[in-house]
Each structure stands twice: as C-alpha cells, then as structure tokens.
mmCIF file of C-alpha atoms and ligand atoms in Angstrom:
data_model
loop_
_atom_site.group_PDB
_atom_site.id
_atom_site.type_symbol
_atom_site.label_atom_id
_atom_site.label_comp_id
_atom_site.label_asym_id
_atom_site.label_seq_id
_atom_site.Cartn_x
_atom_site.Cartn_y
_atom_site.Cartn_z
ATOM 1 C CA UNK Y 348 0.000 0.000 0.000
ATOM 2 C CA UNK Y 349 1.368 3.438 -0.920
ATOM 3 C CA UNK Y 350 2.247 5.468 2.165
ATOM 4 C CA UNK Y 351 0.416 8.756 2.772
ATOM 5 C CA UNK Y 352 2.544 11.924 2.433
ATOM 6 C CA UNK Y 353 3.279 13.311 5.882
ATOM 7 C CA UNK Y 354 1.779 16.585 7.144
ATOM 8 C CA UNK Y 355 3.957 19.654 6.728
ATOM 9 C CA UNK Y 356 4.373 22.295 9.393
ATOM 10 C CA UNK Y 357 4.231 25.913 8.238
ATOM 11 C CA UNK Y 358 5.830 28.638 10.349
ATOM 12 C CA UNK Y 359 4.087 31.899 9.497
ATOM 13 C CA UNK Y 360 6.539 34.813 9.578
ATOM 14 C CA UNK Y 361 4.397 37.494 7.892
ATOM 15 C CA UNK Y 362 3.798 39.694 10.951
ATOM 16 C CA UNK Y 363 7.584 39.790 11.602
ATOM 17 C CA UNK Y 364 9.524 39.243 8.350
ATOM 18 C CA UNK Y 365 6.638 40.593 6.285
ATOM 19 C CA UNK Y 366 6.137 43.817 8.199
ATOM 20 C CA UNK Y 367 9.729 44.611 9.240
ATOM 21 C CA UNK Y 368 10.425 46.042 5.786
ATOM 22 C CA UNK Y 369 7.087 47.764 5.224
ATOM 23 C CA UNK Y 370 7.560 51.469 4.387
ATOM 24 C CA UNK Y 371 3.969 52.393 5.354
ATOM 25 C CA UNK Y 372 3.520 52.313 9.159
ATOM 26 C CA UNK Y 373 0.987 49.653 10.134
ATOM 27 C CA UNK Y 374 -1.029 50.408 13.302
ATOM 28 C CA UNK Y 375 -0.794 47.903 16.144
ATOM 29 C CA UNK Y 376 -4.518 47.175 15.934
ATOM 30 C CA UNK Y 377 -4.182 46.224 12.256
ATOM 31 C CA UNK Y 378 -1.249 43.922 13.072
ATOM 32 C CA UNK Y 379 -3.328 42.304 15.815
ATOM 33 C CA UNK Y 380 -6.244 41.765 13.420
ATOM 34 C CA UNK Y 381 -3.764 40.284 10.914
ATOM 35 C CA UNK Y 382 -2.515 37.789 13.514
ATOM 36 C CA UNK Y 383 -6.090 36.924 14.566
ATOM 37 C CA UNK Y 384 -6.951 36.126 10.964
ATOM 38 C CA UNK Y 385 -3.823 34.024 10.535
ATOM 39 C CA UNK Y 386 -4.916 32.000 13.558
ATOM 40 C CA UNK Y 387 -8.404 31.688 12.069
ATOM 41 C CA UNK Y 388 -6.813 30.464 8.809
ATOM 42 C CA UNK Y 389 -5.333 27.514 10.699
ATOM 43 C CA UNK Y 390 -1.751 28.671 11.272
ATOM 44 C CA UNK Y 391 -0.391 27.321 14.542
ATOM 45 C CA UNK Y 392 3.109 28.817 14.677
ATOM 46 C CA UNK Y 393 3.235 32.554 14.130
ATOM 47 C CA UNK Y 394 6.283 34.781 14.463
ATOM 48 C CA UNK Y 395 4.596 37.989 15.497
ATOM 49 C CA UNK Y 396 7.325 40.597 15.976
ATOM 50 C CA UNK Y 397 10.941 41.354 16.979
ATOM 51 C CA UNK Y 398 12.499 42.650 20.171
ATOM 52 C CA UNK Y 399 15.334 44.378 18.336
ATOM 53 C CA UNK Y 400 16.552 47.957 18.481
ATOM 54 C CA UNK Y 401 13.460 50.083 17.797
ATOM 55 C CA UNK Y 402 15.470 52.720 15.937
ATOM 56 C CA UNK Y 403 16.831 50.117 13.522
ATOM 57 C CA UNK Y 404 13.471 48.458 12.856
ATOM 58 C CA UNK Y 405 10.850 51.095 13.716
ATOM 59 C CA UNK Y 406 8.149 49.042 11.995
ATOM 60 C CA UNK Y 407 8.226 46.617 14.951
ATOM 61 C CA UNK Y 408 8.799 49.125 17.755
ATOM 62 C CA UNK Y 409 5.326 48.292 19.120
ATOM 63 C CA UNK Y 410 6.373 44.689 19.912
ATOM 64 C CA UNK Y 411 5.357 44.770 23.587
ATOM 65 C CA UNK Y 412 2.040 46.457 22.898
ATOM 66 C CA UNK Y 413 1.226 43.977 20.124
ATOM 67 C CA UNK Y 414 2.057 40.933 22.261
ATOM 68 C CA UNK Y 415 -0.013 42.255 25.161
ATOM 69 C CA UNK Y 416 -3.168 42.167 23.063
ATOM 70 C CA UNK Y 417 -2.789 38.873 21.209
ATOM 71 C CA UNK Y 418 -5.627 36.404 21.645
ATOM 72 C CA UNK Y 419 -4.791 33.259 23.611
ATOM 73 C CA UNK Y 420 -5.548 30.478 21.156
ATOM 74 C CA UNK Y 421 -5.231 26.813 22.132
ATOM 75 C CA UNK Y 422 -2.529 25.015 20.157
ATOM 76 C CA UNK Y 423 -1.107 28.272 18.770
ATOM 77 C CA UNK Y 424 2.440 29.330 19.567
ATOM 78 C CA UNK Y 425 3.515 32.962 19.174
ATOM 79 C CA UNK Y 426 7.215 33.653 18.768
ATOM 80 C CA UNK Y 427 9.429 36.707 18.356
ATOM 81 C CA UNK Y 428 13.024 37.533 17.455
ATOM 82 C CA UNK Y 429 15.286 38.285 20.426
ATOM 83 C CA UNK Y 430 18.940 38.756 19.401
ATOM 84 C CA UNK Y 431 20.445 39.598 22.788
ATOM 85 C CA UNK Y 432 19.748 39.721 26.516
ATOM 86 C CA UNK Y 433 17.965 43.046 26.282
ATOM 87 C CA UNK Y 434 15.705 41.610 23.576
ATOM 88 C CA UNK Y 435 15.082 38.500 25.662
ATOM 89 C CA UNK Y 436 14.140 40.530 28.734
ATOM 90 C CA UNK Y 437 11.613 42.455 26.657
ATOM 91 C CA UNK Y 438 10.278 39.249 25.069
ATOM 92 C CA UNK Y 439 9.869 37.497 28.423
ATOM 93 C CA UNK Y 440 8.113 40.531 29.888
ATOM 94 C CA UNK Y 441 5.742 40.471 26.901
ATOM 95 C CA UNK Y 442 4.950 36.802 27.523
ATOM 96 C CA UNK Y 443 6.051 35.222 24.231
ATOM 97 C CA UNK Y 444 6.150 31.411 24.179
ATOM 98 C CA UNK Y 445 9.129 31.063 21.886
ATOM 99 C CA UNK Y 446 12.054 33.278 20.913
ATOM 100 C CA UNK Y 447 14.320 33.168 17.887
ATOM 101 C CA UNK Y 448 17.966 34.136 17.726
ATOM 102 C CA UNK Y 449 19.522 34.933 14.366
ATOM 103 C CA UNK Y 450 23.007 34.914 12.954
ATOM 104 C CA UNK Y 451 24.432 34.344 9.479
ATOM 105 C CA UNK Y 452 26.753 32.105 7.517
ATOM 106 C CA UNK Y 453 28.403 35.266 6.180
ATOM 107 C CA UNK Y 454 30.544 37.393 8.492
ATOM 108 C CA UNK Y 455 29.714 40.618 6.633
ATOM 109 C CA UNK Y 456 25.981 40.024 6.818
ATOM 110 C CA UNK Y 457 26.107 39.176 10.544
ATOM 111 C CA UNK Y 458 27.984 42.408 11.177
ATOM 112 C CA UNK Y 459 25.541 44.517 9.189
ATOM 113 C CA UNK Y 460 22.449 42.836 10.565
ATOM 114 C CA UNK Y 461 23.217 42.424 14.260
ATOM 115 C CA UNK Y 462 26.466 44.339 14.740
ATOM 116 C CA UNK Y 463 28.250 41.182 15.936
ATOM 117 C CA UNK Y 464 30.740 38.744 14.478
ATOM 118 C CA UNK Y 465 29.386 35.216 14.058
ATOM 119 C CA UNK Y 466 31.375 33.966 17.079
ATOM 120 C CA UNK Y 467 30.219 36.894 19.176
ATOM 121 C CA UNK Y 468 26.598 36.216 18.188
ATOM 122 C CA UNK Y 469 26.877 32.570 19.231
ATOM 123 C CA UNK Y 470 28.324 33.564 22.602
ATOM 124 C CA UNK Y 471 25.473 36.061 23.085
ATOM 125 C CA UNK Y 472 22.848 33.536 21.987
ATOM 126 C CA UNK Y 473 24.180 30.856 24.328
ATOM 127 C CA UNK Y 474 23.278 33.100 27.244
ATOM 128 C CA UNK Y 475 19.943 34.109 25.663
ATOM 129 C CA UNK Y 476 19.068 30.428 25.154
ATOM 130 C CA UNK Y 477 20.136 29.440 28.669
ATOM 131 C CA UNK Y 478 17.928 32.105 30.222
ATOM 132 C CA UNK Y 479 15.007 31.503 27.850
ATOM 133 C CA UNK Y 480 14.993 27.755 28.498
ATOM 134 C CA UNK Y 481 15.212 28.346 32.247
ATOM 135 C CA UNK Y 482 12.083 30.499 31.903
ATOM 136 C CA UNK Y 483 10.287 27.725 29.981
ATOM 137 C CA UNK Y 484 10.561 29.501 26.632
ATOM 138 C CA UNK Y 485 11.855 27.482 23.669
ATOM 139 C CA UNK Y 486 14.430 28.798 21.218
ATOM 140 C CA UNK Y 487 14.625 28.707 17.430
ATOM 141 C CA UNK Y 488 17.788 29.616 15.531
ATOM 142 C CA UNK Y 489 17.979 31.316 12.168
ATOM 143 C CA UNK Y 490 20.995 31.032 9.956
ATOM 144 C CA UNK Y 491 20.871 33.718 7.253
ATOM 145 C CA UNK Y 492 22.679 33.816 3.895
ATOM 146 C CA UNK Y 493 23.081 30.027 3.729
ATOM 147 C CA UNK Y 494 23.410 29.949 -0.043
ATOM 148 C CA UNK Y 495 24.343 33.403 -1.329
ATOM 149 C CA UNK Y 496 25.351 36.518 0.604
ATOM 150 C CA UNK Y 497 24.713 39.964 -0.922
ATOM 151 C CA UNK Y 498 28.235 40.982 0.201
ATOM 152 C CA UNK Y 499 30.309 37.770 0.073
ATOM 153 C CA UNK Y 500 28.664 35.778 -2.736
ATOM 154 C CA UNK Y 501 28.571 31.957 -2.658
ATOM 155 C CA UNK Y 502 28.513 30.356 0.798
ATOM 156 C CA UNK Y 503 30.170 26.971 1.353
ATOM 157 C CA UNK Y 504 27.855 24.176 2.506
ATOM 158 C CA UNK Y 505 30.376 23.057 5.150
ATOM 159 C CA UNK Y 506 30.054 26.428 6.860
ATOM 160 C CA UNK Y 507 26.274 26.047 7.020
ATOM 161 C CA UNK Y 508 26.628 22.585 8.571
ATOM 162 C CA UNK Y 509 29.097 23.818 11.187
ATOM 163 C CA UNK Y 510 26.957 26.802 12.228
ATOM 164 C CA UNK Y 511 23.746 24.769 12.273
ATOM 165 C CA UNK Y 512 25.371 22.348 14.694
ATOM 166 C CA UNK Y 513 26.621 25.215 16.853
ATOM 167 C CA UNK Y 514 23.116 26.743 17.044
ATOM 168 C CA UNK Y 515 21.695 23.370 18.091
ATOM 169 C CA UNK Y 516 24.504 22.915 20.639
ATOM 170 C CA UNK Y 517 23.596 26.140 22.457
ATOM 171 C CA UNK Y 518 19.969 25.049 22.906
ATOM 172 C CA UNK Y 519 18.015 25.870 19.752
ATOM 173 C CA UNK Y 520 15.504 23.098 19.065
ATOM 174 C CA UNK Y 521 15.337 23.950 15.369
ATOM 175 C CA UNK Y 522 17.439 25.859 12.858
ATOM 176 C CA UNK Y 523 15.882 27.703 9.937
ATOM 177 C CA UNK Y 524 18.289 27.451 7.018
ATOM 178 C CA UNK Y 525 17.592 30.770 5.344
ATOM 179 C CA UNK Y 526 17.968 32.096 1.822
ATOM 180 C CA UNK Y 527 17.938 35.746 2.842
ATOM 181 C CA UNK Y 528 18.080 37.257 -0.642
ATOM 182 C CA UNK Y 529 16.067 34.530 -2.350
ATOM 183 C CA UNK Y 530 18.853 33.590 -4.735
ATOM 184 C CA UNK Y 531 19.066 29.814 -4.231
ATOM 185 C CA UNK Y 532 17.933 27.219 -6.759
ATOM 186 C CA UNK Y 533 17.064 23.549 -6.095
ATOM 187 C CA UNK Y 534 20.623 22.415 -6.846
ATOM 188 C CA UNK Y 535 21.920 24.674 -4.050
ATOM 189 C CA UNK Y 536 19.302 23.283 -1.673
ATOM 190 C CA UNK Y 537 20.260 19.708 -2.550
ATOM 191 C CA UNK Y 538 23.945 20.445 -1.982
ATOM 192 C CA UNK Y 539 23.771 22.534 1.198
ATOM 193 C CA UNK Y 540 20.771 21.054 2.984
ATOM 194 C CA UNK Y 541 21.864 17.595 1.815
ATOM 195 C CA UNK Y 542 25.195 18.079 3.595
ATOM 196 C CA UNK Y 543 23.545 19.407 6.766
ATOM 197 C CA UNK Y 544 21.276 16.350 6.775
ATOM 198 C CA UNK Y 545 24.323 14.070 6.809
ATOM 199 C CA UNK Y 546 24.774 15.128 10.483
ATOM 200 C CA UNK Y 547 21.508 16.761 11.603
ATOM 201 C CA UNK Y 548 18.056 15.105 11.634
ATOM 202 C CA UNK Y 549 15.430 16.639 9.353
ATOM 203 C CA UNK Y 550 13.166 17.226 12.375
ATOM 204 C CA UNK Y 551 15.658 19.841 13.617
ATOM 205 C CA UNK Y 552 15.563 21.857 10.390
ATOM 206 C CA UNK Y 553 13.234 24.337 8.746
ATOM 207 C CA UNK Y 554 13.751 26.022 5.387
ATOM 208 C CA UNK Y 555 13.174 29.765 5.054
ATOM 209 C CA UNK Y 556 12.994 31.002 1.481
ATOM 210 C CA UNK Y 557 12.577 34.476 0.089
ATOM 211 C CA UNK Y 558 11.273 34.629 -3.465
ATOM 212 C CA UNK Y 559 13.355 37.272 -5.217
ATOM 213 C CA UNK Y 560 14.065 35.210 -8.346
ATOM 214 C CA UNK Y 561 10.914 33.061 -8.305
ATOM 215 C CA UNK Y 562 12.705 29.893 -7.165
ATOM 216 C CA UNK Y 563 11.192 29.549 -3.678
ATOM 217 C CA UNK Y 564 8.538 26.928 -4.503
ATOM 218 C CA UNK Y 565 11.018 24.878 -6.534
ATOM 219 C CA UNK Y 566 13.324 25.034 -3.508
ATOM 220 C CA UNK Y 567 10.509 23.754 -1.286
ATOM 221 C CA UNK Y 568 10.120 20.727 -3.556
ATOM 222 C CA UNK Y 569 13.869 20.128 -3.301
ATOM 223 C CA UNK Y 570 13.540 20.342 0.498
ATOM 224 C CA UNK Y 571 10.581 17.945 0.554
ATOM 225 C CA UNK Y 572 12.561 15.441 -1.500
ATOM 226 C CA UNK Y 573 15.317 15.621 1.108
ATOM 227 C CA UNK Y 574 12.789 14.894 3.881
ATOM 228 C CA UNK Y 575 12.306 18.414 5.310
ATOM 229 C CA UNK Y 576 8.818 18.871 6.766
ATOM 230 C CA UNK Y 577 8.921 22.460 8.120
ATOM 231 C CA UNK Y 578 8.843 25.552 5.916
ATOM 232 C CA UNK Y 579 8.580 29.251 6.737
ATOM 233 C CA UNK Y 580 6.309 31.493 4.725
ATOM 234 C CA UNK Y 581 4.671 34.894 4.866
ATOM 235 C CA UNK Y 582 0.998 35.565 4.111
ATOM 236 C CA UNK Y 583 0.643 37.518 0.887
ATOM 237 C CA UNK Y 584 4.367 37.114 0.171
ATOM 238 C CA UNK Y 585 5.007 40.207 2.297
ATOM 239 C CA UNK Y 586 8.512 40.880 3.434
ATOM 240 C CA UNK Y 587 12.224 41.367 3.033
ATOM 241 C CA UNK Y 588 15.190 42.247 5.197
ATOM 242 C CA UNK Y 589 16.124 45.913 5.655
ATOM 243 C CA UNK Y 590 19.794 44.881 6.027
ATOM 244 C CA UNK Y 591 19.985 42.724 2.863
ATOM 245 C CA UNK Y 592 19.999 44.798 -0.335
ATOM 246 C CA UNK Y 593 17.777 43.231 -2.978
ATOM 247 C CA UNK Y 594 15.881 40.863 -0.675
ATOM 248 C CA UNK Y 595 12.278 40.476 -1.792
ATOM 249 C CA UNK Y 596 9.344 39.094 0.162
ATOM 250 C CA UNK Y 597 9.149 35.641 1.668
ATOM 251 C CA UNK Y 598 7.615 32.729 -0.117
ATOM 252 C CA UNK Y 599 3.842 33.381 0.112
ATOM 253 C CA UNK Y 600 2.035 31.151 2.605
ATOM 254 C CA UNK Y 601 -0.953 30.674 0.304
ATOM 255 C CA UNK Y 602 1.247 29.560 -2.607
ATOM 256 C CA UNK Y 603 3.052 27.135 -0.294
ATOM 257 C CA UNK Y 604 -0.278 25.772 0.983
ATOM 258 C CA UNK Y 605 -1.479 25.177 -2.585
ATOM 259 C CA UNK Y 606 1.682 23.309 -3.546
ATOM 260 C CA UNK Y 607 1.738 21.158 -0.407
ATOM 261 C CA UNK Y 608 -1.946 20.239 -0.434
ATOM 262 C CA UNK Y 609 -1.776 19.459 -4.150
ATOM 263 C CA UNK Y 610 1.186 17.166 -3.444
ATOM 264 C CA UNK Y 611 -0.872 15.456 -0.751
ATOM 265 C CA UNK Y 612 0.842 16.950 2.313
ATOM 266 C CA UNK Y 613 -1.845 18.163 4.754
ATOM 267 C CA UNK Y 614 -1.137 21.606 6.236
ATOM 268 C CA UNK Y 615 -4.280 22.404 8.247
ATOM 269 C CA UNK Y 616 -4.253 25.876 6.663
ATOM 270 C CA UNK Y 617 -7.025 27.434 4.529
ATOM 271 C CA UNK Y 618 -5.531 29.177 1.523
ATOM 272 C CA UNK Y 619 -8.358 31.697 0.947
ATOM 273 C CA UNK Y 620 -8.346 32.697 4.619
ATOM 274 C CA UNK Y 621 -4.589 33.391 4.440
ATOM 275 C CA UNK Y 622 -5.177 35.669 1.451
ATOM 276 C CA UNK Y 623 -7.957 37.460 3.330
ATOM 277 C CA UNK Y 624 -5.602 37.951 6.321
ATOM 278 C CA UNK Y 625 -2.876 39.451 4.138
ATOM 279 C CA UNK Y 626 -5.563 41.537 2.445
ATOM 280 C CA UNK Y 627 -5.832 43.558 5.653
ATOM 281 C CA UNK Y 628 -2.231 44.695 5.212
ATOM 282 C CA UNK Y 629 -2.642 45.297 1.501
ATOM 283 C CA UNK Y 630 -5.728 47.384 2.151
ATOM 284 C CA UNK Y 631 -3.767 49.486 4.632
ATOM 285 C CA UNK Y 632 -0.656 50.009 2.473
ATOM 286 C CA UNK Y 633 -2.548 50.358 -0.787
ATOM 287 C CA UNK Y 634 -0.247 47.860 -2.503
ATOM 288 C CA UNK Y 635 -1.608 44.673 -4.087
ATOM 289 C CA UNK Y 636 -0.337 41.362 -2.766
ATOM 290 C CA UNK Y 637 2.429 39.749 -4.810
ATOM 291 C CA UNK Y 638 1.422 36.113 -4.425
ATOM 292 C CA UNK Y 639 0.071 34.019 -7.276
ATOM 293 C CA UNK Y 640 -2.985 32.930 -5.322
ATOM 294 C CA UNK Y 641 -3.848 36.452 -4.170
ATOM 295 C CA UNK Y 642 -3.812 37.491 -7.829
ATOM 296 C CA UNK Y 643 -5.784 34.401 -8.820
ATOM 297 C CA UNK Y 644 -8.448 35.199 -6.255
ATOM 298 C CA UNK Y 645 -8.673 38.734 -7.606
ATOM 299 C CA UNK Y 646 -7.547 42.169 -6.504
ATOM 300 C CA UNK Y 647 -10.843 42.970 -4.792
ATOM 301 C CA UNK Y 648 -10.628 39.867 -2.651
ATOM 302 C CA UNK Y 649 -6.957 40.435 -1.876
ATOM 303 C CA UNK Y 650 -7.612 43.957 -0.691
ATOM 304 C CA UNK Y 651 -10.933 43.356 1.015
ATOM 305 C CA UNK Y 652 -11.164 43.387 4.784
ATOM 306 C CA UNK Y 653 -13.231 40.203 4.823
HETATM 307 P P1 LIG I 937 23.849 47.098 19.273
HETATM 308 O O1 LIG I 937 23.726 48.573 19.022
HETATM 309 O O2 LIG I 937 25.119 46.442 18.873
HETATM 310 O O3 LIG I 937 23.567 46.774 20.807
HETATM 311 O O4 LIG I 937 22.615 46.394 18.595
HETATM 312 P P2 LIG I 937 24.342 47.203 22.110
HETATM 313 O O5 LIG I 937 24.257 46.045 23.015
HETATM 314 O O6 LIG I 937 25.689 47.788 21.779
HETATM 315 O O7 LIG I 937 23.423 48.382 22.713
HETATM 316 C C1 LIG I 937 23.335 49.675 22.137
HETATM 317 C C2 LIG I 937 22.034 50.335 22.569
HETATM 318 O O8 LIG I 937 20.938 49.609 22.011
HETATM 319 C C3 LIG I 937 21.795 50.337 24.081
HETATM 320 O O9 LIG I 937 21.038 51.503 24.387
HETATM 321 C C4 LIG I 937 20.919 49.131 24.302
HETATM 322 O O10 LIG I 937 20.113 49.221 25.455
HETATM 323 C C5 LIG I 937 20.061 49.157 23.045
HETATM 324 P P3 LIG I 937 21.745 52.798 25.065
HETATM 325 O O11 LIG I 937 22.347 52.270 26.325
HETATM 326 O O12 LIG I 937 22.764 53.240 24.054
HETATM 327 O O13 LIG I 937 20.589 53.733 25.208
HETATM 328 N N1 LIG I 937 19.592 47.800 22.678
HETATM 329 C C6 LIG I 937 18.317 47.440 22.548
HETATM 330 N N2 LIG I 937 17.160 48.109 22.653
HETATM 331 C C7 LIG I 937 16.018 47.397 22.469
HETATM 332 N N3 LIG I 937 15.978 46.089 22.182
HETATM 333 C C8 LIG I 937 17.126 45.386 22.054
HETATM 334 C C9 LIG I 937 18.349 46.070 22.242
HETATM 335 N N4 LIG I 937 19.627 45.661 22.178
HETATM 336 C C10 LIG I 937 20.375 46.733 22.450
HETATM 337 N N5 LIG I 937 17.079 44.077 21.758
HETATM 338 C C11 LIG I 937 21.150 44.643 17.888
HETATM 339 C C12 LIG I 937 22.519 44.987 18.432
HETATM 340 C C13 LIG I 937 21.151 43.185 17.479
HETATM 341 C C14 LIG I 937 20.107 44.886 18.966
HETATM 342 C C15 LIG I 937 20.869 45.569 16.686
HETATM 343 O O14 LIG I 937 21.885 45.439 15.741
HETATM 344 C C16 LIG I 937 19.536 45.306 16.037
HETATM 345 O O15 LIG I 937 18.478 45.542 16.619
HETATM 346 N N6 LIG I 937 19.519 44.855 14.753
HETATM 347 C C17 LIG I 937 18.298 44.636 14.017
HETATM 348 C C18 LIG I 937 18.401 43.326 13.350
HETATM 349 C C19 LIG I 937 17.118 42.954 12.651
HETATM 350 O O16 LIG I 937 16.019 43.078 13.186
HETATM 351 N N7 LIG I 937 17.241 42.437 11.381
HETATM 352 C C20 LIG I 937 16.125 41.954 10.636
HETATM 353 C C21 LIG I 937 15.656 40.617 11.155
HETATM 354 S S1 LIG I 937 16.720 39.265 10.682
HETATM 355 C C22 LIG I 937 16.083 38.741 9.159
HETATM 356 O O17 LIG I 937 15.216 39.364 8.618
HETATM 357 C C23 LIG I 937 16.593 37.456 8.586
HETATM 358 C C24 LIG I 937 15.637 36.279 8.812
HETATM 359 O O18 LIG I 937 14.345 36.560 8.296
HETATM 360 C C25 LIG I 937 16.201 35.038 8.119
HETATM 361 C C26 LIG I 937 16.605 35.329 6.661
HETATM 362 O O19 LIG I 937 15.740 35.608 5.847
HETATM 363 O O20 LIG I 937 17.816 35.267 6.424
HETATM 364 C C27 LIG I 937 15.491 35.967 10.301
HETATM 365 MG MG1 LIG I 938 13.735 36.290 6.238
#
C-alpha cells in the first residue's frame, strides 16, 4: 500500500519578516487583526514581531504592545526575534512562548544585521538560550545567507553545517536554514541542505525562502525530497530584510499551501483565509499582494477586509 505523504508544518513569519520592511507604518490594531486572521486560517506557529533595536526596525517598535493584546488560542504558539539579553528581557516581559535568535553564515551580513561577528553572536545567543529555556521559553535559531550573501557571494555548505550544529549545541531546538536574498535554486538546496542532513536530523531543520528570483517553490520541492517537513512562509508574500539589499518578500504562505496540499501533504491551513488575512495589510498600504494565489483570487478579494 502506498504510504500517505506526511503533514507539513508551516511557520508563518508574515507579521515579523513581512512587516519589518514595510515602508507604510501599520497600526498595532491592524497587526493584531492580521494575527487573529492568521490564527483563524489555521496557522499554529506565528512569528509575530521582533524585540530588536526600535530605531533600527521602527516598523516593529510596538512589539510589547502587540504581544499584550494577542488572543490566547489553544494550540497556537507565538514567537518573536530576540537577538540579545535586552531583547530577551523584553520578550519574556511580553509573555512570548518562543524566541528566535539569528546569525548568518556570512561574516559581513552578521555584522551589518546584528552588529556582531558570528562567534560573538553565538556567545550572546548561548546566554539568551540558557535564560530563555530556564524560563520555559523554547528557542529557534535562524541562519541567514546560507546559499548566497549579498556581500560575500557563494557560501560553502560546510560552513552552514558547522553553524547549524553550533546553534543546536547552544539550545536551539530547530534551525531555519535561510535564503535571505532569495537567490538559491534547487541544486543549491540539494547540496547545502543535503550536507547538513548528513549530520543533523530533518526534524531539527526548517527552510526559510525568500522569493526574489521566483525559485522559492522549486526550492521547497527540493527540500521535501530531502525529507524536510517544516517551511517558513509569509501571508501575501510580504517581506524582506532591511539589512539585505535586494531581498524580496518571503515565499507566500498561500502559494506554499497550494503546492503542499496538491502534493498530498496536509497543512491544516485554509488558503483563501490566508489571502484574506494578508488583504488587511494590503488594504492598509494600498499595494496589491504579490502572491500568485492572491492574484488568482482577484484584486478585490486580496484587498478586502473580509
Ligand atoms: P547594538 O547597538 O550592537 O547593541 O545592537 P548594544 O548592546 O551595543 O546596545 C546599544 C544600545 O541599544 C543600548 O542603548 C541598548 O540598550 C540598546 P543605550 O544604552 O545606548 O541607550 N539595545 C536594545 N534596545 C532594544 N531592544 C534590544 C536592544 N539591544 C540593544 N534588543 C542589535 C545589536 C542586534 C540589537 C541591533 O543590531 C539590532 O536591533 N539589529 C536589528 C536586526 C534585525 O532586526 N534584522 C532583521 C531581522 S533578521 C532577518 O530578517 C533574517 C531572517 O528573516 C532570516 C533570513 O531571511 O535570512 C530571520
Ligand atoms: Mg527572512
């Protein structure tokens, strides 16, 4: 008997990665409504904001206020970025259930993004993770620029393996292998993620693709073939990184849901409800959503506050 494809876990990063680069200020109440609709769409892991320096990422300066008003939803886990002890203190005070630390496979990008060398970031994160775990808060690790760095070019797979192991060693329960500028193609995924999988179980990995060159869905298929079952995505394809020139939005959650469900992997997420959630943001900014499925469902639907 043919085996059923396994369910795939989607980590929704729209409220954080999607909004951190948004030039039009989004009111806290609109963000909260966005998160509520993502929950209603069936998403169970939602990265809602960042406890970073508010002057560097003013779009997320309302992190504490946003977290204070989020609806408690059974089975839903809200997480936030916390790159240092100050960020962790703020995240714990706001009551998040999970924090994420983030470094890079490229020294230049780490410096520009978090003002730390890679080694320095891992020392800082070790303390963040120790204190978070002691407080009963789990820790995710992001590794940016795993394939191509906007400053250093091609990144060696061995470097990604080494840093993934170091993030797991300090207490992260999962590492998101990230294509920050959306430049990877399936061959890169096979090479780099394939090498990481020679030492790290698939259950400890997530893939985080941006869609600058239109290769994100193809990269997901490459990841699925390698046995990865967790993917990050952003409703509406919102997003980008203010510290990575040329980075476009994340892979759109609704496009990922279509692909996965069509391939027989249950996600528990309703595609049209994700588009309606992202429509709240589109309505506020006045910009149409970039995703294929938002366009398929029509501009009116994508922008309607339904
Ligand atoms: P720093 O300036 O090196 O920190 O910032 P510092 O420890 O030297 O402190 C300097 C001042 O900042 C102090 O204030 C601190 O209190 C304050 P002062 O005493 O001068 O008044 N400070 C803070 N305030 C609030 N919250 C904090 C905090 N930390 C220090 N957490 C830091 C280091 C990492 C904080 C800074 O560089 C920063 O905030 N960077 C922003 C990074 C960011 O948000 N990047 C985008 C997200 S990552 C991403 O998008 C990639 C990802 O999606 C994966 C992918 O696609 O690749 C995850
Ligand atoms: Mg990202």
